[in-house]
Coordinates of C-alpha atoms in Angstrom, one line a residue:
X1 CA 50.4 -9.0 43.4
X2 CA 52.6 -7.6 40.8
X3 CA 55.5 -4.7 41.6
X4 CA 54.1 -1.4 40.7
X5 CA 55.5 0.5 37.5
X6 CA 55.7 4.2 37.5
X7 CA 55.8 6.5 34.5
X8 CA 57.7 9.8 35.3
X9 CA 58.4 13.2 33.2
X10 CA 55.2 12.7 31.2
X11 CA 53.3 14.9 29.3
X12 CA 50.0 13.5 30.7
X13 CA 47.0 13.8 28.7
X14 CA 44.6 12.2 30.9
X15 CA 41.3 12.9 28.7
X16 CA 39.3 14.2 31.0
X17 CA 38.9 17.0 29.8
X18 CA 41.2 18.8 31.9
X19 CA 44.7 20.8 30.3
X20 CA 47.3 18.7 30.0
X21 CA 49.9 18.1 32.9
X22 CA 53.9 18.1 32.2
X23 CA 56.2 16.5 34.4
X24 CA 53.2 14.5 35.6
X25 CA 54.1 10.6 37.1
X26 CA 51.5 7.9 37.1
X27 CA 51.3 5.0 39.8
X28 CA 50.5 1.2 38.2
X29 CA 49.5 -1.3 40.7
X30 CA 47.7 -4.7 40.2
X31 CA 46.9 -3.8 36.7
X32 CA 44.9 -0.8 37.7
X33 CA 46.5 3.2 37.8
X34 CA 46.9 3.8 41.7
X35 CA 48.0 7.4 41.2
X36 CA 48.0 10.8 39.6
X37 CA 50.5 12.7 40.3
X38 CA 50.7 16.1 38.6
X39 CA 53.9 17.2 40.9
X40 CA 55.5 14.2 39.3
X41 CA 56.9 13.1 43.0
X42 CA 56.0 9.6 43.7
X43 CA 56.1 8.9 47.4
X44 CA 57.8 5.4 48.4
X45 CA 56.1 2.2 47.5
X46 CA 56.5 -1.2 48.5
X47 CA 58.1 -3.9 46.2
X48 CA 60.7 -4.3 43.5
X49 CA 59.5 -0.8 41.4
X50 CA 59.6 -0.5 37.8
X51 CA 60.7 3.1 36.7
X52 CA 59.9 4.3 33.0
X53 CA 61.2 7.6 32.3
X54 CA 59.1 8.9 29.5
X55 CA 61.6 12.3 28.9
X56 CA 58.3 14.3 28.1
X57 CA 56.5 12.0 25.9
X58 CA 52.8 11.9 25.9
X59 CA 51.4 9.2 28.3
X60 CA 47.4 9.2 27.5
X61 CA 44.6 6.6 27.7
X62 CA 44.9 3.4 25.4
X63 CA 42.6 4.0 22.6
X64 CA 39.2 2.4 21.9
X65 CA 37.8 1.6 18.7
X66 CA 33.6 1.6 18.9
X67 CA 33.5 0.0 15.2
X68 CA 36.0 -2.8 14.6
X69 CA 35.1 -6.9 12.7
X70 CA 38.0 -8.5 13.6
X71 CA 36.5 -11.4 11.6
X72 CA 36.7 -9.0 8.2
X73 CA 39.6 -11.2 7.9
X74 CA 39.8 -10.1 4.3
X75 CA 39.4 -7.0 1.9
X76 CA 35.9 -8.6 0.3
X77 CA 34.3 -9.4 3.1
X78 CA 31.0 -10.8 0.7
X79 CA 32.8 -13.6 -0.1
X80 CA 35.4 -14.3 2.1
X81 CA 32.9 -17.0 4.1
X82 CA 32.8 -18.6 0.4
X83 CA 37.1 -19.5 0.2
X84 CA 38.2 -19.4 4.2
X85 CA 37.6 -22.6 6.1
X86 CA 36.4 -21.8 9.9
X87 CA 39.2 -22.7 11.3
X88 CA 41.6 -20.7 9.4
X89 CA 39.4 -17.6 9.6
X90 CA 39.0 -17.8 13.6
X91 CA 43.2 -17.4 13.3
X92 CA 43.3 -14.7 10.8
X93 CA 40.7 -12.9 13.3
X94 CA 42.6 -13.4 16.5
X95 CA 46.1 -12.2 14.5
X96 CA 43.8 -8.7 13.5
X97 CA 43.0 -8.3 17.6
X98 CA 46.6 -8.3 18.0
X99 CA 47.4 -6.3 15.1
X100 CA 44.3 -3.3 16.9
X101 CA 46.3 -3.9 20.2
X102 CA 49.7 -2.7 18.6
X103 CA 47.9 0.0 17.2
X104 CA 47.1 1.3 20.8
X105 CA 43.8 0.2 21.0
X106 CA 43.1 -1.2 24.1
X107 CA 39.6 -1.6 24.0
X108 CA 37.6 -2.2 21.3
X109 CA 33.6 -2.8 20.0
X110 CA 33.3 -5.2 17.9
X111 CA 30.0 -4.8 15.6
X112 CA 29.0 -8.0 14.5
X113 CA 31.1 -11.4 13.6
X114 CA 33.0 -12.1 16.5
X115 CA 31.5 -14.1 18.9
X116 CA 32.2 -14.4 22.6
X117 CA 34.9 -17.5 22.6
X118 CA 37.3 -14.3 20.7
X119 CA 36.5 -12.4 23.5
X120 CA 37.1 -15.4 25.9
X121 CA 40.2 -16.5 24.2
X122 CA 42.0 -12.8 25.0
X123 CA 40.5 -12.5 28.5
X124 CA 42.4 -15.6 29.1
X125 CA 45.7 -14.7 27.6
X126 CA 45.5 -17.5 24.9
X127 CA 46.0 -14.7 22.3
X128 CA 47.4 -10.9 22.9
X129 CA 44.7 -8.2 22.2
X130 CA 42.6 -5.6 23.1
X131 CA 39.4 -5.5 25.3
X132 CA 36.9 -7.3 23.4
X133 CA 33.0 -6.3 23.3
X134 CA 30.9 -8.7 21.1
X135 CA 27.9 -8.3 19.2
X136 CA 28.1 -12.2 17.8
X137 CA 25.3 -12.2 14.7
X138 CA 24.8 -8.8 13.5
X139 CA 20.3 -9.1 12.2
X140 CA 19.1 -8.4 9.4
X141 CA 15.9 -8.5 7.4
X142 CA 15.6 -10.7 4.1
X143 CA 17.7 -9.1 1.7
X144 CA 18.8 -6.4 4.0
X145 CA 22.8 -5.6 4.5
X146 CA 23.2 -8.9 6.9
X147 CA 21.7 -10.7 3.6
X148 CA 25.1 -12.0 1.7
X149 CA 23.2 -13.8 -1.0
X150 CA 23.7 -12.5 -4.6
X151 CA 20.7 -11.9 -6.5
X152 CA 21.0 -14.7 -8.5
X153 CA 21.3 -17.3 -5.8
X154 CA 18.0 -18.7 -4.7
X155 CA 19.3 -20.5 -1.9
X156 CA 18.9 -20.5 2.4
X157 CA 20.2 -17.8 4.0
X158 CA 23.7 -18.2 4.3
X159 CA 24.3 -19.6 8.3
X160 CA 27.5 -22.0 7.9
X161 CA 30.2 -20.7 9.9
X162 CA 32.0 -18.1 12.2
X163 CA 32.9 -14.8 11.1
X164 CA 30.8 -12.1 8.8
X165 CA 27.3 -13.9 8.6
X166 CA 24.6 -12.4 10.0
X167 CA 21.0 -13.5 11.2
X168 CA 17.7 -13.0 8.8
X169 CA 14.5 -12.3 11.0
X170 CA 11.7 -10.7 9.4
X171 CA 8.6 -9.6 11.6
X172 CA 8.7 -8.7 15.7
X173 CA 8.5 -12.4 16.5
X174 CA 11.7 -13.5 14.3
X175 CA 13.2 -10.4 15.5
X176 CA 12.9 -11.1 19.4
X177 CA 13.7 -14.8 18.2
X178 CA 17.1 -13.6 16.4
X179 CA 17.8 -11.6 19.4
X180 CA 17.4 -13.8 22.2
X181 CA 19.6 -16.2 20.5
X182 CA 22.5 -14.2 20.2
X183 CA 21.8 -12.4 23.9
X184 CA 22.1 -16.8 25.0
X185 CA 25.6 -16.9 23.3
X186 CA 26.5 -14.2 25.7
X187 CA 27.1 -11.2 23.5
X188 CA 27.8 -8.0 25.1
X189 CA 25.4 -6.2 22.7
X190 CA 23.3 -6.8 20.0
X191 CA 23.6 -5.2 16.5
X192 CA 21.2 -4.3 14.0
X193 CA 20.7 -3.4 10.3
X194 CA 18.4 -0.2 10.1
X195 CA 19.2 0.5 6.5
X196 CA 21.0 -0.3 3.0
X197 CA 24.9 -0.9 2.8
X198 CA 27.8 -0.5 0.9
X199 CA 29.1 -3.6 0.9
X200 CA 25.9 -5.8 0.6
X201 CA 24.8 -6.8 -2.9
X202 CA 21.5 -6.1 -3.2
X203 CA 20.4 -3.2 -1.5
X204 CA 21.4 1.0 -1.4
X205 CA 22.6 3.2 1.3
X206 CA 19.7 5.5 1.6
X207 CA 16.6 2.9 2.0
X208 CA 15.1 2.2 5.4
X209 CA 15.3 -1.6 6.7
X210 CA 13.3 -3.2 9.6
X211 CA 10.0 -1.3 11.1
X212 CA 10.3 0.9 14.0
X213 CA 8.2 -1.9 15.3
X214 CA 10.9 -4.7 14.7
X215 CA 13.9 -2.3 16.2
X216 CA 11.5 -1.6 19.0
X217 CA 11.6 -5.6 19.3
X218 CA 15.3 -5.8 19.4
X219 CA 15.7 -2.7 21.5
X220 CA 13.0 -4.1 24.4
X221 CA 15.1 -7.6 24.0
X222 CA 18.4 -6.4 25.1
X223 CA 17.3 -4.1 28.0
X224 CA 15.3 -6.9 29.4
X225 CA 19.1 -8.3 30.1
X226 CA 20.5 -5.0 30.7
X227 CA 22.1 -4.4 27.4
X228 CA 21.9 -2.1 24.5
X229 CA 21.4 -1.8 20.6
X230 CA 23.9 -0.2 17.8
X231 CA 21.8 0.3 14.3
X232 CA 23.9 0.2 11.2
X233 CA 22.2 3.3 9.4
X234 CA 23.2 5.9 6.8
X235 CA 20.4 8.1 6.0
X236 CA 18.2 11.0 7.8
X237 CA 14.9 8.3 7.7
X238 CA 16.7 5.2 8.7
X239 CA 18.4 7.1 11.8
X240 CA 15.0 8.4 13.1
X241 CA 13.4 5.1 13.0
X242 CA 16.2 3.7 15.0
X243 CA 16.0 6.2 17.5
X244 CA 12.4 6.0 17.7
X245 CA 12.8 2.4 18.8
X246 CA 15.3 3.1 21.5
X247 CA 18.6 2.9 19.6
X248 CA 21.4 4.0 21.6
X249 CA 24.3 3.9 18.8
X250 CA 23.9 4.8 15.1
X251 CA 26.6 3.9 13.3
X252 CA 27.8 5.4 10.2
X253 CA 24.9 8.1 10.0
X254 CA 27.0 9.5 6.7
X255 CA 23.6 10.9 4.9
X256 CA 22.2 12.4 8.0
X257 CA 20.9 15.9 7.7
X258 CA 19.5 18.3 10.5
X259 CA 16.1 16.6 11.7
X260 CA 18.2 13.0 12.5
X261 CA 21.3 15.1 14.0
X262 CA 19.0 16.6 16.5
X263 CA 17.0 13.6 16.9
X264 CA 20.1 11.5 18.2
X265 CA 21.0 14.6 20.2
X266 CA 17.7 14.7 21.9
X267 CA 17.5 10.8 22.5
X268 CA 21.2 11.4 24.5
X269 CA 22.3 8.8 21.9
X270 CA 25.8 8.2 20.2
X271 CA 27.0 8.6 16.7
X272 CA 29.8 7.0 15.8
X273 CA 31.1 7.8 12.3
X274 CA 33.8 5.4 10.4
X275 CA 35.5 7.7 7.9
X276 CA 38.1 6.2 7.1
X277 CA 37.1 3.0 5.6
X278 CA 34.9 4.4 3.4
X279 CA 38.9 6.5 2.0
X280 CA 40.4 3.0 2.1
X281 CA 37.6 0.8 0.2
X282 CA 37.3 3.5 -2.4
X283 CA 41.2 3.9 -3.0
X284 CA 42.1 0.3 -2.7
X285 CA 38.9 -2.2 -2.7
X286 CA 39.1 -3.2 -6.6
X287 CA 42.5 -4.9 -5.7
X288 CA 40.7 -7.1 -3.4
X289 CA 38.0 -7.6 -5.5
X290 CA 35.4 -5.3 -4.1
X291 CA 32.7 -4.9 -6.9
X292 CA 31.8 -2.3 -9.1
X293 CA 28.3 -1.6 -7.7
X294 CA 29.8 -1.7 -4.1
X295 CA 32.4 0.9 -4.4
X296 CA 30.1 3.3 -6.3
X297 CA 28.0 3.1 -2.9
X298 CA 31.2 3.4 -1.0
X299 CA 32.0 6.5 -2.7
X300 CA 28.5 8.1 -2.3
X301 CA 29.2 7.7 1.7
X302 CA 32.6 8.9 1.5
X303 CA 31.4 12.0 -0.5
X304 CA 28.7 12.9 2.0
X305 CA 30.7 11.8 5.2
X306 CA 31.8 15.2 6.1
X307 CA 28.9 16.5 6.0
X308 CA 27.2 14.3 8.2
X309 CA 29.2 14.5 10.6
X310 CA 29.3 18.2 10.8
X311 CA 25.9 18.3 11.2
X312 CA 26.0 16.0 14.5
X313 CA 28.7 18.0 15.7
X314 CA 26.7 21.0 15.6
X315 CA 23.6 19.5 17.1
X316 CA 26.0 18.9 20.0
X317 CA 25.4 14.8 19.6
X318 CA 28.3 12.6 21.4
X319 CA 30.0 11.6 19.1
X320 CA 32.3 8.4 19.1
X321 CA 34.9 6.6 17.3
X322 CA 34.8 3.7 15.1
X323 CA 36.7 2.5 11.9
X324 CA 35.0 -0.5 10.5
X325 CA 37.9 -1.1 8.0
X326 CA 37.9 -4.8 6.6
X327 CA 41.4 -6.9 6.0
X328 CA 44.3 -5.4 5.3
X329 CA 43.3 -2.1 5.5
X330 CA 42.7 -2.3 9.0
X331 CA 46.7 -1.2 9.5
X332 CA 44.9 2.6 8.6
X333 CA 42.9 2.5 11.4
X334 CA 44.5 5.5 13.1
X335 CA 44.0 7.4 10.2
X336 CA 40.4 7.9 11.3
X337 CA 41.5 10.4 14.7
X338 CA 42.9 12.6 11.3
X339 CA 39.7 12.6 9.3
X340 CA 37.6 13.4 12.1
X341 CA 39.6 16.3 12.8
X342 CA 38.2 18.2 9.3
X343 CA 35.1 18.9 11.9
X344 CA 36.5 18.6 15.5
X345 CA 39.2 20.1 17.4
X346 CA 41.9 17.6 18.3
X347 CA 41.3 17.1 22.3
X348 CA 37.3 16.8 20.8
X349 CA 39.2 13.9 18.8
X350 CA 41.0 12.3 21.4
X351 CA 38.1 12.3 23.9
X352 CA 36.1 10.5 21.2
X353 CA 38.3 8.0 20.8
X354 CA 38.6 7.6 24.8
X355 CA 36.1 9.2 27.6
X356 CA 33.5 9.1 24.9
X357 CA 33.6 5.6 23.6
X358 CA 33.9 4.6 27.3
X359 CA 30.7 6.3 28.3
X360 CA 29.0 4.3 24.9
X361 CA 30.2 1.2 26.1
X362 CA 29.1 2.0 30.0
X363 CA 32.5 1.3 30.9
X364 CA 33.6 5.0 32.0
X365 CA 34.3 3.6 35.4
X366 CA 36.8 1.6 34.4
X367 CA 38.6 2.7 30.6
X368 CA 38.6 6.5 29.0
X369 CA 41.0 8.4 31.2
X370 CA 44.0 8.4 33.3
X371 CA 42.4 8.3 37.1
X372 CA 43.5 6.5 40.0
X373 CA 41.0 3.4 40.5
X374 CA 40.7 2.7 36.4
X375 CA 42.5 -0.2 34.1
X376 CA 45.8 0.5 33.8
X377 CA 45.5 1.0 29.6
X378 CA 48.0 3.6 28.5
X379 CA 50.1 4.5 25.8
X380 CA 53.2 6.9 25.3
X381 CA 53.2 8.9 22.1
X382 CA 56.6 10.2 21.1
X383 CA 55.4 14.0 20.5
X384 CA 52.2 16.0 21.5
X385 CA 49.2 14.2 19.6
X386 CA 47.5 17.5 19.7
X387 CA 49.2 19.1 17.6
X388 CA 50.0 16.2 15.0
X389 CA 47.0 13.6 15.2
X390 CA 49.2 11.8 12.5
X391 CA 51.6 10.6 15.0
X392 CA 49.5 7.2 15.6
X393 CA 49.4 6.3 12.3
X394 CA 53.3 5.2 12.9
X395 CA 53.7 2.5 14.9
X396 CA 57.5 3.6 15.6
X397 CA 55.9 6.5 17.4
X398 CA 54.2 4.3 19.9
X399 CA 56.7 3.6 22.4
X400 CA 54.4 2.0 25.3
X401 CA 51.2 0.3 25.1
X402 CA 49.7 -0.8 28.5
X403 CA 46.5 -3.0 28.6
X404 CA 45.3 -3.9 32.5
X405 CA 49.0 -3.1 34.1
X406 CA 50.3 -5.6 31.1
X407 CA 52.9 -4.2 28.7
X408 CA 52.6 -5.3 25.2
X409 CA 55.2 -2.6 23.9
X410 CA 57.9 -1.2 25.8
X411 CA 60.7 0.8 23.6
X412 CA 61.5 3.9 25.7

């Protein structure tokens, strides 16, 4: 069994929702927090302890991230299948998993491309990284935004390698076929594409895709094995058909107005919004070759992404976190805690990225907040996160990062 590591003179922000606690000492034991100790007096324990003496930093869960592709390897996602070799892409991925981790992101949701041997290759310590979910194939319908054929190419769908390629199903039966597929590679949940995207070529962000019927099929598919579904949608139609099928996670949801907002609020569904790539693509995406037609539908989500999520917020939906940034842009990642605070108070921020995700993920027994009996994933913030959200977006101001009792950072 490992020697236990305390953390003393914190300024704990356990996300629970509680106020937070200064002068506050945390027990870490066998890679799980053993105890909470608000008085900040740690009683005697056995072994060779580790002290850290965090002078009043901010100890706090290790972040989660419900929208990540760690195999978005590169800025143009459309065509990076077209120039990168398998092999060569499966490293560029597992060096982005490391690069989340040393962000603070502990745990992380990845929403289609990633398959379970990333997921494997971390849980054994092969590669440093955060707590991977996988979704493996993201489906699609013909020509839907899992469809990366241009419109001149009269070809197959495209099904030649790992990374951003998704599965075409069109109909219930091809659906459930699709589905079962990716639910026998051991995926840990299945993802779907309920409308248009930005970054597909042939389609727009505000059409439906997929029946309720077909979602249904996908939906009935993963709870037979206990498992949920996470609909790629951006518009008020699109999100009611998902949750009329039994949806549990719209992502995106940028067009939404007041009849989907209350309709994910009534299903007890999630909404995870990804602000900030929509920012990064639009500033930066011609320099990786991002298209014309792609960025002008980037830019009608980014102009409209506000708004949608100020009208989940006030239907009272729980409401996640999620980046979805592609290549080199992922190193803005944090920057999404900042956008989301245009609309939500910063604890409302932090729990989204924490005790909310968690509860999405059905892992609030074990990641989300600092309580005795959970994985010891933590990280110390030089300052007081809220009042400056902007402090993760340097990683200087990271000094610890903690996944299961392991520490990946230590520069106290």
């Amino acid at each position: 069994m490992p020697d236990p590591i305390v953390f003393t003179n914190a300024f704990l922000i356990d996300c629970t929702g509680r106020e937070p606690l200064p002068g506050a000492a945390v027990v870490v034991e066998d890679g799980r927090i053993k105890d909470v100790l608000p008085s900040g007096k740690v009683g005697p324990l056995k072994g060779d302890v580790t002290t850290l003496d965090l002078r009043g930093q901010t100890l706090m869960p290790g972040l989660t991230d419900a929208h990540v592709h760690i195999c978005a390897v590169e800025g143009n996602i459309t065509d990076q299948h077209r120039y990168l070799p398998p092999s060569l892409l499966a490293a560029k991925a597992l060096r982005r998993a490391e690069e989340c981790l040393l962000q603070g992101f502990t745990t992380v949701r990845d929403a289609g491309g990633a398959d379970y041997g990333f997921r494997e290759a971390i849980n054994e310590g092969l590669y440093p990284g955060p707590r991977l979910l996988v979704s493996g194939n993201y489906i699609s319908q013909t020509g839907g935004h899992g469809d990366k054929r241009r419109r001149a190419e009269w070809i197959e769908p495209i099904d030649c390698c790992i990374g951003m390629i998704g599965s075409i199903a069109d109909g219930e039966a091809e659906v459930r076929k699709a589905v079962r597929e990716q639910l026998r590679r051991d995926v840990d949940q299945i993802k779907v594409m309920a409308s248009g995207g930005a970054m597909s070529p042939s389609d727009e962000l505000d059409t439906t895709q997929f029946t309720v019927g077909e979602l249904r099929a996908a939906v009935e598919e993963a709870r037979a094995v206990g498992k949920y579904v996470l609909a790629h949608a951006y518009s008020d139609a699109a999100v009611r058909n998902a949750i009329e099928a039994g949806v549990r996670s719209i992502e995106h949801g940028n067009l939404i107005r007041e009849a989907a907002a209350r309709a994910i609020k009534e299903a007890s569904a999630f909404l995870v919004p990804t602000m900030i790539t929509y920012e990064a693509i639009y500033r930066e995406g011609k320099r990786y070759g991002i298209g014309d037609h792609q960025i002008r539908k980037i830019n009608l989500a980014r102009e409209q992404s506000v708004q949608g999520l100020r009208h989940a917020y006030d239907a009272g939906c729980k409401i996640g976190s999620g980046s979805d940034l592609l290549g080199d842009m992922m190193a803005q990642r944090p920057v999404e805690l900042e956008l989301k605070a245009q609309v939500m108070t910063p604890i409302e921020v932090l729990l989204s990225a924490t005790k909310v995700n968690a509860e999405l993920f059905r892992m609030s027994d074990k990641i989300g907040t600092v309580e005795p009996s959970k994985y010891a994933d933590l990280i110390v913030v030089r300052g007081n996160p809220l009042r400056n959200l902007r402090l993760f977006q340097d990683p200087a101001n990271l000094s610890v990062i903690m996944k299961g009792g392991v520490l990946y950072k230590q520069a106290l």
